[in-house]
Amino acid sequence: MKHPYRIREIAAQAGLSEATVDRVLHERAGVRESTIREVRQAIADLDRQRSQVRLAGRTFMIDVVVQAPPRFSASIRAALEAELPGLRPATFRARFHLLDGPSVHEVVTVLDRIARNRSQGVVLKAPDVPEIVAAACRVPTPLVTLVTDLPATRRITYVGLDNHAAGATAAYLIDRWLGAREGDVLVVRGRSEFRGEDERAAGFRAEMPSFRRLFSVVDAEDSPETVAAGIRDVLAVAPSIRGIYSMYAGAGGNRAVVSAFRDHPYDVFVAHDLDAENVALLRSRKLSAVLHHDLRTDLRRACHAIMQAHGLLPGPIRTNPSAVQVITPHNAPPVEF
C-alpha cells in the first residue's frame, strides 16, 4: 500500500495499534482481512482529508457512527468532509463507522471500541434502544447525537432537523394540497426504534385533520420490495388514499412507493432528504415536495459543540434544531445533485 503517511497517523485514523498497521503495510501473515480493510479505509480517509491534516493547530480526532442506509451515510460523510477545512481554531479529522444493517450489537461493538481507544468526540446517529443508550453512556468523550436524538444518554447536544416540526409541516402541506377533496393518507416509515421518526409521526398526527384516515407501511427490512408489497396490501383495502408521506431514508424506498401507486393515482407525495433519487422524483413530478435540512450546518454545529466541551470555544452549548426547508420542483437543484 503506497501512501505518504507515518504509521502513527494511520494507526490513529484506523483506531489500531502501530504494530498492527506495520504488519498490514508489510503484508505479514496472521492479519485478518477485516483489519486490512480498516487500514486501507484509514489511508483513503487520510487522502480525502489531507489538506486538513497539514494545517497547523490543535488536532481533534472525532468518531462518526451512523446506522443508516448507504445513501444517507454517504451524505453525512460528504457533508462533514466538506466542512473540515473551514473549522477553526482546531484541525478536525474524522473516523467514519458507517453501518447499513439493523444490528444493535454492531453499533454497541463500535461504541465500546471507541470508548477504549478514545478520541476527542463522537457524533452518533443510532436507534434509541437500551443497549445503544448504555453503550453511548460508556463513551468518556463528548457525544453529539445527529438527526435522531438519544436524550437518555449524556450527550452534550443534539444537532439535526426539528423532527416534530417536520412531521407537522408534512401534514400541513398534504392537507392544503388535498383541500376540500376527500382522501386518506398513507405514511411510510422505517424501523420504529429511531426517535426521530417517532417525533415526525407525532407531529404529523397532531396537524393532520381527524376526518382523514391514516394508514401506514413500515419498512422493517430496509427493502424496497417490502415497501411496495406493503403498499399494495394497503391499497387493496383502502383505495381512498390520495396523499403520501414518506418519513424515512431507505434506499430506493420512494421509487418503490411510486411503483406501487402505478395503477392508483395520488394527489400529493411528501418525502424527506434532498438526495439524487428524490431530486429526480421531484423533477419528474412524482414527488410534490421534499423536506430538507442542511447537513453541513448540522455537522459544523456538532464540531463547534465538541470544541466548546473541551473549552476551546467560549459560551454554553445550546441545542438549536435545524429549520425545515420545503423543496419543490421549482427550487430543486439539478438531477446530478
Coordinates of C-alpha atoms in Angstrom, one line a residue:
M1 CA 0.0 0.0 0.0
K2 CA 1.7 3.2 -1.2
H3 CA 1.0 6.2 1.0
P4 CA 2.7 9.4 2.3
Y5 CA 1.7 8.9 5.9
R6 CA 3.5 7.9 9.1
I7 CA 2.4 4.6 10.7
R8 CA 1.4 6.7 13.7
E9 CA -1.0 8.7 11.6
I10 CA -2.6 5.6 10.0
A11 CA -2.9 3.9 13.4
A12 CA -4.7 6.9 14.9
Q13 CA -7.0 7.1 11.9
A14 CA -7.8 3.4 12.0
G15 CA -8.0 3.1 15.8
L16 CA -5.4 0.2 15.6
S17 CA -2.0 -0.3 17.2
E18 CA 1.1 0.8 15.3
A19 CA 2.3 -2.8 15.4
T20 CA -0.8 -4.0 13.7
V21 CA -0.6 -1.3 11.0
D22 CA 3.0 -2.2 10.4
R23 CA 2.1 -5.8 9.9
V24 CA -0.6 -4.9 7.4
L25 CA 1.6 -2.5 5.4
H26 CA 4.4 -5.1 5.2
E27 CA 1.9 -7.8 4.2
R28 CA 3.0 -10.1 7.1
A29 CA 1.0 -13.2 7.9
G30 CA -1.6 -13.6 10.6
V31 CA -3.6 -10.4 9.9
R32 CA -7.4 -10.7 9.4
E33 CA -8.9 -9.4 6.1
S34 CA -11.2 -7.1 8.1
T35 CA -8.1 -5.4 9.7
I36 CA -6.5 -5.0 6.2
R37 CA -9.7 -3.3 5.1
E38 CA -9.6 -1.0 8.1
V39 CA -6.1 0.1 7.3
R40 CA -7.0 0.7 3.6
Q41 CA -10.0 2.7 4.7
A42 CA -7.8 4.8 7.1
I43 CA -5.4 5.6 4.2
A44 CA -8.4 6.5 2.0
D45 CA -9.8 8.8 4.7
L46 CA -6.4 10.5 5.2
D47 CA -6.2 11.1 1.4
R48 CA -9.5 12.8 1.4
Q49 CA -8.6 14.9 4.5
R50 CA -5.0 15.6 3.5
S51 CA -5.5 19.4 3.3
Q52 CA -6.9 19.3 6.9
V53 CA -4.1 17.1 8.2
R54 CA -1.4 19.5 7.0
L55 CA -2.9 22.5 8.8
A56 CA -1.2 23.7 11.9
G57 CA -3.0 23.9 15.3
R58 CA -4.7 21.6 17.8
T59 CA -5.9 18.4 16.2
F60 CA -9.3 16.9 17.2
M61 CA -10.0 13.3 16.2
I62 CA -13.7 12.5 16.2
D63 CA -15.6 9.3 15.6
V64 CA -18.7 9.4 13.4
V65 CA -21.0 6.5 14.0
V66 CA -24.0 6.3 11.6
Q67 CA -26.5 3.5 11.3
A68 CA -28.4 4.3 8.1
P69 CA -28.9 3.2 4.5
P70 CA -25.7 3.8 2.4
R71 CA -27.1 6.8 0.5
F72 CA -27.7 8.7 3.8
S73 CA -24.4 7.7 5.3
A74 CA -22.7 8.9 2.2
S75 CA -24.4 12.3 2.5
I76 CA -23.2 12.6 6.1
R77 CA -19.6 11.7 5.2
A78 CA -19.6 14.2 2.3
A79 CA -21.2 17.0 4.4
L80 CA -18.6 16.6 7.2
E81 CA -15.6 16.4 4.9
A82 CA -16.8 19.5 3.1
E83 CA -16.8 21.3 6.4
L84 CA -13.5 20.1 7.8
P85 CA -11.2 22.6 6.0
G86 CA -13.2 25.6 7.4
L87 CA -13.3 24.5 11.1
R88 CA -11.3 26.8 13.3
P89 CA -9.4 27.2 15.5
A90 CA -8.8 23.5 15.7
T91 CA -8.0 21.0 13.0
F92 CA -10.5 18.2 12.7
R93 CA -10.0 14.6 11.5
A94 CA -12.8 12.0 11.3
R95 CA -13.0 8.3 11.6
F96 CA -16.2 7.0 10.0
H97 CA -18.1 4.0 11.2
L98 CA -21.0 3.6 8.6
L99 CA -23.3 0.7 9.4
D100 CA -26.1 -0.1 7.0
G101 CA -27.6 -3.1 8.8
P102 CA -30.2 -3.1 11.6
S103 CA -27.8 -4.8 14.1
V104 CA -27.9 -3.2 17.6
H105 CA -24.9 -5.4 18.5
E106 CA -22.8 -3.9 15.7
V107 CA -23.4 -0.3 17.0
V108 CA -22.6 -1.4 20.6
T109 CA -19.4 -3.0 19.5
V110 CA -18.3 0.1 17.7
L111 CA -19.1 2.4 20.6
D112 CA -17.3 0.1 23.1
R113 CA -14.2 0.1 20.8
I114 CA -14.3 3.9 20.6
A115 CA -14.6 4.0 24.4
R116 CA -11.4 2.0 24.7
N117 CA -9.4 3.9 22.0
R118 CA -10.6 7.4 22.9
S119 CA -11.0 10.4 20.7
Q120 CA -11.9 14.0 21.3
G121 CA -15.6 13.5 20.4
V122 CA -18.3 11.2 19.0
V123 CA -21.1 12.1 16.6
L124 CA -23.8 9.4 16.7
K125 CA -26.9 8.5 14.6
A126 CA -28.4 5.3 16.0
P127 CA -31.7 3.9 17.3
D128 CA -33.0 4.8 20.7
V129 CA -32.8 1.3 22.3
P130 CA -31.5 0.5 25.8
E131 CA -28.3 -1.4 24.6
I132 CA -27.2 1.5 22.5
V133 CA -28.0 4.1 25.2
A134 CA -26.0 2.1 27.7
A135 CA -23.0 1.8 25.3
A136 CA -23.2 5.6 24.5
C137 CA -23.1 6.3 28.2
R138 CA -19.8 4.3 28.4
V139 CA -18.1 6.6 25.9
P140 CA -16.0 9.0 28.0
T141 CA -15.6 11.8 25.4
P142 CA -18.2 14.5 24.4
L143 CA -21.1 12.9 22.5
V144 CA -23.3 14.7 20.0
T145 CA -26.5 13.0 18.6
L146 CA -27.2 13.6 14.9
V147 CA -30.6 13.7 13.1
T148 CA -32.3 11.4 15.7
D149 CA -31.8 12.0 19.4
L150 CA -30.9 9.8 22.3
P151 CA -31.9 12.1 25.2
A152 CA -31.3 9.4 27.9
T153 CA -27.5 9.5 27.1
R154 CA -25.1 12.1 28.4
R155 CA -24.9 13.7 25.0
I156 CA -23.8 17.4 25.1
T157 CA -26.3 18.4 22.4
Y158 CA -28.5 17.2 19.5
V159 CA -27.9 18.5 16.0
G160 CA -30.3 17.9 13.1
L161 CA -33.8 18.5 12.0
D162 CA -36.7 19.6 14.3
N163 CA -38.4 16.3 13.6
H164 CA -41.8 17.2 15.3
A165 CA -42.0 20.4 13.2
A166 CA -41.1 18.4 10.1
G167 CA -43.9 16.0 10.6
A168 CA -46.3 18.8 11.3
T169 CA -45.1 20.6 8.1
A170 CA -45.7 17.4 6.0
A171 CA -49.3 17.2 7.4
Y172 CA -49.9 20.8 6.7
L173 CA -48.7 20.5 3.1
I174 CA -50.7 17.4 2.4
D175 CA -53.9 18.7 3.9
R176 CA -53.6 22.0 2.0
W177 CA -52.8 20.2 -1.2
L178 CA -55.9 17.9 -0.9
G179 CA -58.0 20.9 0.1
A180 CA -61.7 20.2 0.4
R181 CA -61.4 16.9 -1.6
E182 CA -61.9 13.6 0.1
G183 CA -58.9 11.4 0.5
D184 CA -57.0 9.4 3.1
V185 CA -53.2 9.4 3.7
L186 CA -50.5 6.8 3.7
V187 CA -47.5 7.1 6.0
V188 CA -44.3 5.1 5.1
R189 CA -41.7 4.8 7.8
G190 CA -38.6 2.8 8.7
R191 CA -37.8 0.8 11.9
S192 CA -39.6 2.2 14.9
E193 CA -36.5 2.4 17.1
F194 CA -35.4 5.7 15.7
R195 CA -36.7 8.5 17.9
G196 CA -36.6 11.0 15.0
E197 CA -39.3 9.1 13.1
D198 CA -41.4 8.8 16.2
E199 CA -41.2 12.6 16.6
R200 CA -42.1 13.1 12.9
A201 CA -45.1 10.7 13.3
A202 CA -46.3 12.6 16.4
G203 CA -46.1 16.0 14.7
F204 CA -47.9 14.6 11.6
R205 CA -50.7 13.2 13.6
A206 CA -51.1 16.4 15.6
E207 CA -51.5 18.5 12.5
M208 CA -53.5 16.2 10.2
P209 CA -57.3 16.7 10.5
S210 CA -59.1 13.9 12.1
F211 CA -61.5 13.3 9.2
R212 CA -58.7 11.9 7.1
R213 CA -57.9 8.3 7.9
L214 CA -54.2 7.4 8.3
F215 CA -52.7 4.1 7.0
S216 CA -49.1 3.0 7.5
V217 CA -46.4 0.8 6.0
V218 CA -43.3 0.0 7.9
D219 CA -40.0 -0.9 6.1
A220 CA -38.6 -3.0 8.9
E221 CA -36.1 -4.7 6.5
D222 CA -34.7 -1.7 4.5
S223 CA -36.1 -3.4 1.5
P224 CA -37.9 -1.5 -1.4
E225 CA -39.7 -4.8 -2.3
T226 CA -41.1 -4.9 1.3
V227 CA -42.4 -1.3 0.9
A228 CA -44.0 -2.0 -2.4
A229 CA -45.7 -5.2 -1.2
G230 CA -47.0 -3.5 1.9
I231 CA -48.4 -0.6 0.0
R232 CA -50.2 -2.9 -2.4
D233 CA -51.8 -4.7 0.5
V234 CA -53.0 -1.4 2.0
L235 CA -54.4 -0.1 -1.3
A236 CA -56.4 -3.3 -1.7
V237 CA -58.4 -2.4 1.4
A238 CA -58.1 1.4 1.2
P239 CA -58.3 2.7 -2.4
S240 CA -59.3 6.1 -0.9
I241 CA -55.7 7.0 -0.3
R242 CA -54.8 10.3 -2.1
G243 CA -51.8 11.6 -0.1
I244 CA -48.5 10.0 0.9
Y245 CA -45.9 10.9 3.5
S246 CA -42.6 9.1 3.4
M247 CA -40.6 9.9 6.6
Y248 CA -37.5 7.8 6.3
A249 CA -34.4 7.4 4.2
G250 CA -34.5 3.8 2.9
A251 CA -32.6 3.3 -0.3
G252 CA -35.0 3.0 -3.2
G253 CA -37.9 3.4 -0.9
N254 CA -39.6 6.3 -2.6
R255 CA -39.2 4.8 -6.0
A256 CA -40.9 1.7 -4.6
V257 CA -43.7 3.9 -3.4
V258 CA -44.2 5.4 -6.8
S259 CA -44.1 2.0 -8.4
A260 CA -46.7 0.6 -6.0
F261 CA -49.0 3.5 -6.9
R262 CA -48.5 3.0 -10.7
D263 CA -52.2 2.0 -11.2
H264 CA -53.6 4.2 -8.4
P265 CA -53.3 7.9 -8.9
Y266 CA -52.4 10.1 -5.9
D267 CA -52.6 13.9 -5.5
V268 CA -49.6 14.7 -3.2
F269 CA -46.4 12.9 -2.1
V270 CA -44.1 14.5 0.5
A271 CA -40.8 12.9 1.5
H272 CA -37.5 13.7 3.3
D273 CA -33.9 14.3 2.3
L274 CA -32.6 16.1 -0.8
D275 CA -30.5 13.3 -2.5
A276 CA -30.2 12.5 -6.1
E277 CA -33.0 10.0 -6.1
N278 CA -35.5 12.4 -4.6
V279 CA -34.4 15.3 -6.8
A280 CA -35.1 13.1 -9.9
L281 CA -38.5 12.2 -8.5
L282 CA -39.2 15.9 -7.9
R283 CA -38.2 16.9 -11.4
S284 CA -40.5 14.2 -12.9
R285 CA -43.3 15.4 -10.6
K286 CA -43.6 12.0 -8.8
L287 CA -42.8 13.8 -5.6
S288 CA -44.7 17.0 -4.7
A289 CA -42.2 18.3 -2.1
V290 CA -39.2 17.3 -0.1
L291 CA -38.5 18.3 3.5
H292 CA -34.8 19.1 3.7
H293 CA -32.3 20.4 6.2
D294 CA -28.6 21.4 5.8
L295 CA -26.4 18.5 7.0
R296 CA -23.3 20.7 6.6
T297 CA -24.7 23.2 9.1
D298 CA -25.6 20.3 11.5
L299 CA -22.1 18.8 11.4
R300 CA -20.5 22.2 11.8
R301 CA -22.6 22.8 14.9
A302 CA -21.6 19.3 16.2
C303 CA -17.9 20.1 15.8
H304 CA -18.3 23.5 17.5
A305 CA -20.1 21.8 20.4
I306 CA -17.2 19.4 20.8
M307 CA -14.7 22.3 20.8
Q308 CA -16.9 24.1 23.4
A309 CA -16.9 20.9 25.6
H310 CA -13.1 21.0 25.5
G311 CA -13.0 24.7 26.4
L312 CA -11.6 25.7 23.0
L313 CA -14.6 27.9 22.1
P314 CA -16.4 30.2 24.6
G315 CA -20.1 30.1 25.5
P316 CA -22.6 27.5 26.6
I317 CA -23.5 24.6 24.4
R318 CA -27.0 25.0 23.1
T319 CA -29.4 22.8 21.2
N320 CA -30.9 24.6 18.2
P321 CA -32.5 22.1 15.8
S322 CA -32.4 22.9 12.1
A323 CA -35.3 24.6 10.4
V324 CA -37.4 22.7 7.9
Q325 CA -36.8 23.7 4.2
V326 CA -39.5 22.9 1.7
I327 CA -38.2 22.0 -1.7
T328 CA -40.4 21.8 -4.7
P329 CA -39.8 21.0 -8.4
H330 CA -39.3 24.8 -8.9
N331 CA -36.4 25.2 -6.4
A332 CA -34.8 21.8 -6.7
P333 CA -31.1 21.5 -7.6
P334 CA -30.1 19.7 -10.8
V335 CA -30.6 16.0 -11.0
E336 CA -26.9 15.5 -10.7
F337 CA -27.0 16.8 -7.1

